[in-house]
Amino acid sequence: MDIRSSSSCRHENPLPYIHKVGAPPKENLFKEFKNRVKETMFADDPFRSFKDQTMSRKFVLGLQAVFPILDWGRSYSLAKFRGDLIAGLTIASLCIPQDIGYSKLANLDPQYGLYSSFVPPLIYAFMGSSRDIAIGPVAVVSLLLGTMLRSEIDPTKNASDYRRLAFTATFFAGVTQATLGILRLGFLIDFLSHAAVVGFMGGAAITIALQQLKGFLGIKKFTRKTDIVSVMKSVWGSAHHGWNWETILIGASFLAFLILAKSIGKKNKKFFWVPAIAPLISVILSTFFVYITHAEKKGVEIVRHIEKGINPPSANEIYFSGDYVLKGLKIGIVAGMIALTEAVAIGRTFASMKEYQLDGNKEMVALGVMNIVGSMTSCYVATGSFSRSAVNFMAGCNTAVSNIVMSLVVFLTLEFITPLFEYTPNAILASIIISAVIGLIDYDAAILIWKIDKFDFIACMGAFLGVVFVSVEIGLLIAVAISFAKILLQVTRPRTAILGRVPRTNVYRNIQQYPEATKVPGVLIVRVDSAIYFSNSNYTRERILRLLMDEEEHLKAADLPRIEFLIVEMSPVTDIDTSGIHALEELLSSLQKRDIKLVLANPGRVVIDKLHASGFVTLIGEHKIFLTVADAVLTCCPKLPDV
């Protein structure tokens, strides 16, 4: 029976021409699979520049793809070098004291932090695609690595095996990063939502700051746990006999100086160099003060000996067999993913500010290779540092040469200056780390997340509380779990909406969003805002039927005409599988029992192709599939009043 022969919607005048939904040409399975893989993994078409090129030219382009410095280096100039030199010197003054402090977070000797700012930045400068990112150890990864390593090996009782496991974890972190880039699986890191990252970083910042209370207060016996309860018990438990007032005086004085310097830099961008050089100035002044007063004899803990010379080889120290291989693999994967997430986020931020493209997969390969090489040259996991990258950006860097300059300064420090850090008090390193991690607590982002999406805020707070009250690993696990839970919830419980006609138009919109939109008599229009898969097909069918039953009860109570047509708006339905088609068949069967006709509006190319292949189009009738909701309504109710 033609749907236009309904008693409540008979037409008297010829209908205007109504477009029908076209069926796309059949696509073979191999071609469809090939296009899907290409879109997922090669959406940027990285090989397009190789087309119609000679073999020698392809070889050159291949080298430039692996080493971007060979491309932009051809146009490098003295003017660019001037900016890179200033930026490199500036970030070097910031990184040296930070590296010494961050190595303590990883439970490694101070020189390993400096090692990690010498070799990795050189590798990245040749292979990385970001102009602004500054490479080296960072607080969050150092803490995460130190916590996970310490759960396997005691760094005090078994320093040699601990160090070897650190190199092993760094090696596998690099392998993880490089593999993701080579296989072009970078989209996997996007599963860790922005809200979860904000919460994780904020919780890690508080945890890092709490860990510095040992050096800041001069406490000798301190808990090995990282949760806030254990740390505060340890702090207050040692208040009567464990605190050192000279240490507190040094730490508090220079922390105030560092915070003041940071506020000066924020208020006036011209003074960006003030917070950048403040840590080095603090180290020099505090070291000189301790040296002339011999404060170390009064209980002030100092750095003491830092190994002189550049990175010794460590390839023979990496575990490739034995019990520690799997432990190193597990720690490396976790640390590598967190380091990768931070670096890519930083790189994308500054790339958008300077309006250039950042190749995420090249970044992953570059970060992976530098950590693999780093693991063989006594480095631990390095990545992009937000504080150093911000200083690098504001100092006027033009290319990755600023990383080379920073690396050379660290080289000179390792060769000639490390003995001067012997009397550096641990309190000043604690102050530097505390002032650095304060910026990781992003209050504005958390407030914005609360305003935009409450579920996102739950993910944010879950990660934050997990890190602060349990451990860094648990906080990270909660962040990942909640991120996946959100995806599953959205996939399994898609939104639906009842549509109404906007007055004096042929536009149909959600009646909750547009209260002035009116329902069409005798017609219920439902929009499904998701692909229909096995995970949500039953829910979608049941949801549509519930909306239909609710509407029928309302019409019956108001003594209004019954519903004769159910129009499903399918433009947001990007795909459908066999379970989805089966759900539509069951929906059609339920509607036929109620003497209600099912009409589809605007199914996409993929959807209409599958509807034809399954025979559903024949089952429902091709004349019941329309290009727009307006066409469907016009066919069902051609005498619709113009309201």
XYZ file of C-alpha atoms in Angstrom:
643
model
C 0.000 0.000 0.000
C 1.327 3.472 -0.891
C 2.090 5.498 2.205
C 0.251 8.496 0.755
C -3.133 6.698 0.862
C -3.441 7.153 4.628
C -6.832 8.420 5.805
C -5.382 11.262 7.875
C -2.932 12.459 5.245
C -4.750 12.200 1.845
C -3.442 14.581 -0.809
C -5.571 16.487 -3.337
C -2.918 18.268 -5.402
C 0.032 16.746 -7.258
C 3.125 16.557 -5.094
C 6.276 18.442 -6.089
C 9.201 16.390 -7.346
C 10.815 14.480 -4.499
C 14.396 13.263 -4.758
C 15.060 9.632 -3.995
C 18.075 8.264 -2.157
C 20.559 6.835 -4.640
C 22.217 3.452 -4.200
C 26.011 3.685 -4.581
C 27.919 1.415 -6.943
C 29.119 -1.806 -5.360
C 32.664 -1.670 -3.994
C 34.722 -4.857 -3.808
C 35.894 -6.072 -0.411
C 39.609 -5.544 -1.043
C 39.131 -1.957 -2.227
C 36.874 -1.138 0.726
C 39.396 -2.596 3.200
C 42.255 -0.756 1.474
C 40.434 2.593 1.655
C 39.549 2.060 5.322
C 43.179 1.265 6.248
C 44.449 4.210 4.200
C 42.046 6.618 5.890
C 42.862 5.291 9.367
C 46.634 5.073 9.089
C 47.608 7.206 6.082
C 45.039 10.009 6.065
C 47.827 12.544 5.492
C 49.090 10.556 2.444
C 52.787 10.703 3.426
C 53.892 9.233 0.080
C 52.250 11.807 -2.170
C 55.545 13.694 -2.659
C 57.154 10.483 -4.033
C 54.816 10.266 -7.019
C 56.345 10.817 -10.472
C 59.868 11.275 -9.048
C 63.178 9.769 -10.166
C 64.884 7.161 -7.992
C 67.572 9.609 -6.858
C 64.926 12.173 -5.956
C 62.936 9.550 -4.043
C 66.104 8.661 -2.111
C 66.628 12.320 -1.150
C 62.955 12.720 -0.181
C 63.209 9.528 1.892
C 66.211 10.906 3.793
C 64.378 14.192 4.364
C 61.358 12.291 5.666
C 63.524 10.493 8.233
C 65.747 13.506 8.977
C 63.690 16.724 8.542
C 66.817 18.786 9.305
C 68.020 17.955 5.762
C 64.938 19.747 4.427
C 64.693 22.921 6.536
C 68.474 23.056 6.987
C 68.918 24.127 3.346
C 67.263 27.473 4.062
C 68.871 27.965 7.480
C 70.437 31.398 7.975
C 72.535 33.382 10.420
C 69.474 35.386 11.457
C 67.681 32.170 12.468
C 70.782 30.941 14.300
C 70.854 34.113 16.391
C 67.360 33.358 17.720
C 68.176 29.681 18.251
C 71.408 30.538 20.083
C 69.646 32.833 22.554
C 66.827 30.308 23.067
C 69.282 27.420 23.502
C 71.344 29.246 26.104
C 68.189 30.275 27.947
C 66.689 26.781 28.163
C 70.115 25.387 29.123
C 70.185 27.661 32.172
C 66.774 26.257 33.108
C 67.430 22.598 32.327
C 70.681 22.085 34.267
C 69.247 22.604 37.770
C 65.978 20.905 36.755
C 67.807 17.827 35.465
C 69.686 17.380 38.718
C 66.414 17.618 40.640
C 64.389 15.381 38.305
C 67.011 12.627 38.499
C 66.251 12.438 42.233
C 62.571 11.887 41.398
C 63.692 8.899 39.336
C 65.935 7.758 42.235
C 69.034 8.092 40.044
C 72.303 9.937 40.608
C 72.322 13.599 39.466
C 74.516 13.032 36.415
C 71.876 10.830 34.775
C 69.522 13.785 34.533
C 72.265 15.767 32.760
C 73.081 12.806 30.504
C 69.415 12.772 29.444
C 69.664 16.389 28.288
C 72.771 15.777 26.184
C 72.219 12.831 23.779
C 68.370 12.772 23.332
C 68.081 16.468 22.290
C 70.785 15.919 19.631
C 68.920 12.932 18.166
C 65.615 14.803 18.241
C 67.082 17.862 16.519
C 67.875 15.714 13.482
C 64.685 13.619 13.440
C 61.944 15.717 15.074
C 59.447 17.837 13.167
C 58.651 20.386 15.904
C 60.490 23.717 15.857
C 59.681 24.647 19.431
C 59.732 21.573 21.648
C 62.626 21.319 24.132
C 63.758 17.801 25.015
C 64.886 16.405 28.373
C 63.689 14.735 31.578
C 60.336 15.921 32.916
C 58.874 15.776 36.405
C 55.844 13.548 35.743
C 57.720 10.874 33.801
C 60.624 10.962 36.295
C 58.231 10.397 39.198
C 56.302 7.678 37.336
C 59.516 5.896 36.357
C 60.990 6.215 39.852
C 57.835 4.917 41.536
C 57.411 1.907 39.245
C 61.114 0.999 39.325
C 61.269 1.267 43.123
C 58.382 -1.189 43.428
C 60.620 -3.768 41.727
C 64.119 -2.970 43.061
C 65.330 -0.978 46.073
C 67.473 1.860 44.631
C 69.483 2.184 47.867
C 70.319 -1.460 48.540
C 70.718 -2.498 44.905
C 71.666 0.625 42.948
C 73.334 -1.274 40.084
C 70.320 -3.448 39.207
C 68.005 -0.475 39.703
C 70.013 1.557 37.194
C 70.045 -1.347 34.732
C 66.261 -1.708 35.000
C 65.926 2.057 34.383
C 67.932 1.716 31.142
C 65.858 -1.344 30.178
C 62.587 0.545 30.758
C 63.941 3.472 28.724
C 64.853 1.123 25.871
C 61.360 -0.381 25.774
C 59.787 3.079 26.106
C 61.661 4.059 22.953
C 60.686 0.836 21.168
C 57.029 1.472 22.070
C 57.132 5.044 20.778
C 58.983 4.190 17.563
C 56.692 1.232 16.851
C 53.584 3.387 17.211
C 55.080 5.871 14.763
C 56.295 3.315 12.202
C 52.980 1.449 12.239
C 51.179 4.820 12.249
C 49.194 3.933 15.347
C 49.472 7.367 16.905
C 45.698 7.645 17.129
C 45.886 5.239 20.099
C 47.166 7.986 22.406
C 44.007 9.973 21.671
C 42.075 7.429 23.755
C 43.489 9.156 26.839
C 41.099 12.094 27.034
C 42.130 15.687 27.675
C 40.141 15.707 30.932
C 41.942 12.603 32.190
C 45.318 14.131 31.295
C 44.447 17.367 33.142
C 43.514 15.383 36.263
C 46.528 13.103 36.033
C 48.945 16.018 35.592
C 47.397 17.949 38.482
C 47.566 14.942 40.786
C 51.140 14.208 39.706
C 52.108 17.837 40.395
C 50.818 17.617 43.989
C 52.495 14.223 44.474
C 55.809 15.569 43.152
C 55.576 18.639 45.382
C 54.834 16.454 48.431
C 57.832 14.255 47.646
C 60.043 17.366 47.764
C 59.161 17.960 51.418
C 61.946 15.553 52.305
C 64.603 17.848 50.837
C 62.717 21.060 51.619
C 62.426 20.292 55.354
C 65.657 18.354 55.709
C 63.971 15.081 56.702
C 66.298 12.070 56.624
C 63.823 9.220 57.220
C 60.992 9.602 54.732
C 58.258 7.256 53.501
C 58.736 5.427 50.205
C 55.016 5.700 49.445
C 53.690 8.533 47.276
C 50.090 8.918 48.503
C 49.258 12.097 50.416
C 48.238 10.288 53.629
C 51.541 8.404 53.956
C 53.581 11.487 53.074
C 51.833 13.733 55.603
C 52.170 11.087 58.334
C 55.892 10.928 57.578
C 56.207 14.742 57.613
C 54.332 15.291 60.890
C 55.903 12.249 62.493
C 59.356 13.797 62.057
C 58.332 17.342 63.036
C 59.880 17.241 66.532
C 63.250 15.736 65.672
C 63.619 15.402 61.885
C 63.251 18.952 60.495
C 66.304 21.158 59.926
C 65.678 24.899 60.284
C 68.718 25.901 58.169
C 67.421 23.716 55.332
C 63.926 25.205 55.644
C 65.365 28.736 55.557
C 67.290 28.022 52.347
C 64.360 26.267 50.682
C 61.707 28.821 51.660
C 63.841 31.835 50.716
C 64.647 30.584 47.245
C 61.149 29.204 46.646
C 59.813 32.713 47.284
C 62.442 34.070 44.866
C 61.489 31.545 42.159
C 57.765 32.256 42.516
C 58.465 36.003 42.347
C 60.554 35.498 39.202
C 57.779 33.442 37.632
C 55.182 36.128 38.386
C 57.420 38.778 36.800
C 57.671 36.667 33.651
C 53.901 36.189 33.522
C 53.074 39.859 33.987
C 55.478 41.065 31.300
C 56.376 38.737 28.432
C 59.521 40.799 27.746
C 60.968 39.440 30.981
C 60.473 35.780 30.025
C 64.176 35.253 30.718
C 63.777 36.114 34.418
C 61.984 32.860 35.430
C 64.223 30.971 32.972
C 67.516 31.928 34.632
C 66.143 32.154 38.182
C 66.757 28.418 38.933
C 70.403 28.630 37.874
C 70.902 31.835 39.873
C 69.311 30.099 42.873
C 71.676 27.137 42.528
C 74.749 29.366 42.243
C 73.814 31.569 45.223
C 72.705 28.696 47.479
C 75.793 26.626 46.602
C 78.069 29.591 47.381
C 76.214 30.222 50.659
C 76.565 26.591 51.793
C 80.245 26.508 50.772
C 81.283 29.580 52.739
C 79.182 28.741 55.827
C 79.803 24.971 55.813
C 76.077 24.499 56.378
C 76.421 20.820 55.437
C 78.022 20.301 58.855
C 74.853 21.648 60.477
C 72.587 19.084 58.863
C 71.943 20.708 55.464
C 71.891 17.884 52.901
C 73.903 18.601 49.733
C 74.211 16.976 46.316
C 77.823 15.945 46.960
C 79.675 14.208 44.121
C 78.407 14.408 40.521
C 80.247 12.193 38.044
C 82.337 14.236 35.626
C 82.432 13.523 31.876
C 79.950 12.745 29.126
C 77.622 9.770 28.887
C 79.290 6.376 29.332
C 77.889 3.550 27.152
C 75.189 1.440 28.789
C 74.022 -0.925 26.014
C 75.597 -3.853 27.875
C 73.574 -2.974 31.014
C 70.149 -3.361 29.385
C 68.324 -6.546 30.377
C 67.547 -8.612 27.265
C 67.034 -11.832 29.227
C 66.113 -12.896 32.729
C 63.333 -11.950 35.141
C 63.698 -8.194 34.664
C 62.936 -8.144 30.907
C 59.147 -8.297 31.302
C 59.278 -5.830 34.209
C 61.287 -3.406 32.103
C 58.866 -3.914 29.205
C 55.824 -3.155 31.382
C 57.379 -0.044 32.943
C 58.715 1.108 29.572
C 55.345 0.879 27.835
C 53.605 2.919 30.547
C 56.372 5.544 30.796
C 56.699 5.702 27.003
C 52.983 6.312 26.467
C 52.826 9.064 29.097
C 55.983 10.695 27.698
C 54.526 10.453 24.200
C 51.197 11.980 25.238
C 52.937 14.942 26.868
C 55.334 15.535 23.969
C 52.673 15.346 21.242
C 50.345 17.656 23.203
C 53.140 20.212 23.662
C 54.239 19.953 20.033
C 50.700 20.420 18.709
C 50.131 23.424 20.982
C 53.146 25.376 19.746
C 52.687 24.235 16.127
C 49.178 25.728 16.122
C 50.522 28.972 17.613
C 53.093 29.293 14.812
C 50.724 27.873 12.181
C 52.737 24.951 10.862
C 51.931 21.265 10.517
C 53.272 18.712 12.972
C 53.579 15.131 11.776
C 52.552 13.087 14.816
C 53.926 9.813 13.470
C 57.328 11.364 12.705
C 57.347 12.767 16.230
C 56.775 9.319 17.671
C 59.588 7.804 15.620
C 61.945 10.642 16.617
C 61.069 10.338 20.310
C 61.383 6.564 20.132
C 64.783 6.565 18.432
C 66.174 9.173 20.830
C 65.096 7.084 23.841
C 66.498 3.874 22.332
C 69.837 5.608 21.737
C 69.511 7.268 25.155
C 69.084 3.912 26.887
C 72.419 2.877 25.380
C 74.172 6.056 26.552
C 73.177 6.126 30.252
C 69.991 8.202 29.810
C 66.542 7.592 31.217
C 63.240 8.453 29.531
C 63.306 11.942 27.975
C 60.442 13.762 26.299
C 59.157 17.252 25.570
C 59.177 19.565 28.585
C 56.353 22.112 28.769
C 58.247 24.640 30.899
C 61.370 24.491 28.721
C 59.346 24.498 25.496
C 57.455 27.594 26.660
C 60.733 29.352 27.451
C 62.169 28.155 24.129
C 59.158 29.597 22.307
C 59.260 32.948 24.113
C 63.033 33.219 23.673
C 62.492 33.330 19.918
C 63.626 29.902 18.746
C 63.261 29.285 15.022
C 64.248 25.637 14.635
C 65.375 22.565 16.563
C 68.915 24.008 16.560
C 68.049 25.471 19.982
C 68.071 21.865 21.259
C 71.568 21.417 19.823
C 72.764 24.578 21.579
C 71.229 23.391 24.868
C 72.850 19.973 24.422
C 76.295 21.526 23.839
C 75.952 23.635 27.002
C 75.069 20.486 28.962
C 78.121 18.795 27.377
C 80.375 21.610 28.630
C 78.749 21.365 32.050
C 79.415 17.621 32.239
C 83.023 18.064 31.122
C 84.050 21.031 33.249
C 81.454 22.329 35.729
C 79.908 19.378 37.595
C 82.390 19.575 40.532
C 80.987 23.038 41.306
C 77.585 21.501 42.116
C 79.013 19.416 44.973
C 77.816 21.857 47.660
C 74.408 22.503 46.081
C 71.794 21.973 48.837
C 68.995 19.497 48.176
C 66.580 22.129 49.476
C 67.193 24.353 46.448
C 66.524 21.448 44.080
C 63.276 20.781 45.959
C 62.328 24.458 45.597
C 63.073 24.407 41.862
C 60.917 21.316 41.334
C 58.039 22.685 43.431
C 58.031 25.975 41.509
C 58.177 24.071 38.202
C 55.298 21.653 38.892
C 52.922 24.323 40.208
C 52.152 25.149 36.589
C 50.933 21.587 35.972
C 47.873 22.236 38.162
C 45.478 23.755 35.628
C 42.558 25.136 37.651
C 41.057 26.985 34.676
C 40.977 23.813 32.570
C 39.282 21.867 35.382
C 36.619 24.577 35.800
C 36.031 24.650 32.043
C 35.698 20.853 31.973
C 33.062 21.073 34.742
C 31.082 23.639 32.741
C 31.243 21.697 29.471
C 30.914 18.013 30.394
C 30.226 16.605 33.858
C 31.317 13.096 32.827
C 34.629 14.526 31.645
C 34.963 16.191 35.049
C 34.458 12.803 36.737
C 37.306 11.432 34.602
C 39.445 14.420 35.543
C 38.790 14.090 39.282
C 39.078 10.302 39.206
C 42.581 10.536 37.775
C 43.482 13.366 40.150
C 42.275 11.607 43.321
C 43.760 8.289 42.219
C 47.234 9.831 41.880
C 47.023 11.883 45.095
C 45.474 9.276 47.418
C 46.773 5.980 46.011
C 49.659 6.040 43.538
C 50.738 7.392 40.177
C 50.094 4.046 38.467
C 46.582 3.715 39.932
C 45.778 7.297 38.949
C 46.903 6.561 35.403
C 44.860 3.348 35.355
C 41.772 5.238 36.559
C 42.321 7.898 33.865
C 42.491 5.260 31.130
C 39.561 3.257 32.544
C 37.249 6.280 32.785
C 38.244 7.444 29.289
C 37.336 4.025 27.878
C 34.151 3.923 29.973
C 33.056 7.201 28.408
C 33.666 5.837 24.920
C 31.718 2.660 25.705
C 28.844 4.625 27.213
C 28.578 6.851 24.152
C 28.780 3.868 21.798
C 26.322 1.641 23.667
C 23.842 4.360 24.620
C 23.568 6.741 21.655
C 21.413 9.833 21.889
C 18.052 10.025 20.156
C 15.851 13.052 19.581
C 12.275 13.788 18.542
C 12.186 16.309 15.701
C 9.631 19.001 14.987
C 9.088 21.444 12.146
C 10.506 24.943 12.593
C 7.623 27.378 11.738
C 7.439 28.660 8.146
C 10.290 26.392 7.015
C 10.878 22.843 5.844
C 13.564 22.413 8.515
C 13.147 19.775 11.229
C 15.037 20.096 14.501
C 15.185 18.680 18.033
C 12.103 19.934 19.879
C 14.078 20.217 23.123
C 16.646 22.496 21.485
C 14.007 24.436 19.506
C 10.852 24.746 21.658
C 9.050 26.588 18.863
C 9.375 23.556 16.572
C 6.025 21.729 16.252
C 5.304 18.042 15.831
C 3.591 16.902 12.646
C 0.103 15.446 13.288
C 0.050 11.689 12.769
C 3.833 11.515 12.377
C 6.643 10.836 14.860
C 10.107 11.873 13.644
C 13.057 10.363 15.508
C 16.726 11.070 14.878
C 19.443 8.546 15.872
C 22.730 10.325 16.631
C 25.147 7.435 16.199
C 26.205 4.526 14.049
C 24.081 1.441 14.758
C 26.246 -1.512 15.763
C 25.836 -4.759 17.695
C 26.722 -2.839 20.875
C 23.763 -0.461 20.648
C 21.319 -1.921 18.129
C 18.911 -3.396 20.708
C 19.027 -0.235 22.808
C 18.338 1.912 19.716
C 15.322 -0.197 18.720
C 13.953 -0.217 22.275
C 14.559 3.503 22.677
C 12.636 4.313 19.491
C 9.752 2.096 20.597
C 9.711 3.755 24.051
C 9.524 7.185 22.436
C 6.686 5.916 20.247
C 4.727 4.469 23.197
C 5.185 7.654 25.239
C 3.937 9.738 22.338
C 0.927 7.453 21.774
C -0.059 7.698 25.457
C 0.207 11.475 25.299
C -1.940 11.677 22.150
C -4.525 9.315 23.584
C -4.804 11.347 26.784
C -5.221 14.549 24.757
C -7.730 12.886 22.379
C -5.558 13.657 19.325
C -5.140 11.604 16.110
C -2.984 8.502 16.461
C 0.462 8.114 14.930
C 0.464 6.529 11.487
C 4.054 7.134 10.396
C 7.413 6.759 12.130
C 10.163 8.618 10.281
C 13.721 7.769 11.314
C 16.199 10.526 10.407
C 19.424 8.647 9.602
C 21.873 11.335 8.459
C 23.943 11.016 11.702
C 24.061 7.207 11.288
C 27.520 6.851 9.756
C 27.501 3.031 9.628
C 25.380 -0.012 10.389
C 26.210 -3.703 10.829
C 24.179 -6.901 10.607
C 22.940 -6.498 14.189
C 21.784 -2.979 13.337
C 19.907 -4.170 10.261
C 18.349 -6.986 12.306
C 17.208 -4.354 14.835
C 15.578 -2.361 12.006
C 13.809 -5.508 10.819
C 12.479 -6.114 14.350
C 11.422 -2.460 14.571
C 9.566 -2.800 11.263
C 7.815 -5.951 12.502
C 6.753 -4.224 15.758
C 5.403 -1.230 13.838
C 3.431 -3.404 11.405
C 1.639 -4.991 14.361
C 0.681 -1.461 15.470
C -0.372 -0.519 11.922
C 2.340 2.144 11.778
C 4.463 2.631 8.666
C 8.253 2.937 8.919
C 9.948 5.598 6.791
C 13.695 6.332 6.550
C 15.201 9.719 5.743
C 18.653 10.428 4.330
C 20.685 7.291 5.045
C 24.344 7.734 4.112
C 26.269 5.949 1.349
C 27.604 3.160 3.539
C 24.245 2.636 5.246
C 22.111 2.543 2.085
C 24.609 0.179 0.483
C 24.228 -2.274 3.378
C 20.451 -1.862 3.438
C 20.363 -2.855 -0.238
C 22.781 -5.754 0.288
C 20.711 -7.152 3.174
C 17.431 -6.895 1.295
C 15.958 -4.480 3.851
C 15.157 -1.957 1.105
C 12.967 -4.553 -0.607
C 11.389 -5.426 2.751
C 10.474 -1.855 3.638
C 9.866 -0.663 0.091
C 12.117 1.665 -1.865
C 9.377 4.317 -1.921
C 9.722 4.640 1.871
C 13.302 5.937 1.789
C 13.692 9.687 1.216
C 16.452 12.219 0.749
C 15.262 14.541 3.543
C 12.808 14.560 6.424
C 10.876 17.298 4.631
C 10.407 15.035 1.580
C 9.249 12.193 3.811
C 6.749 14.400 5.674
C 5.508 15.954 2.446
C 4.818 12.499 1.049
C 3.142 11.277 4.246
C 1.144 14.468 4.867
C 1.045 16.634 1.737
C -1.621 18.983 3.234
C 0.641 20.050 6.115
C -0.409 23.580 7.203
C 2.176 26.358 6.824
C 2.733 27.338 10.467
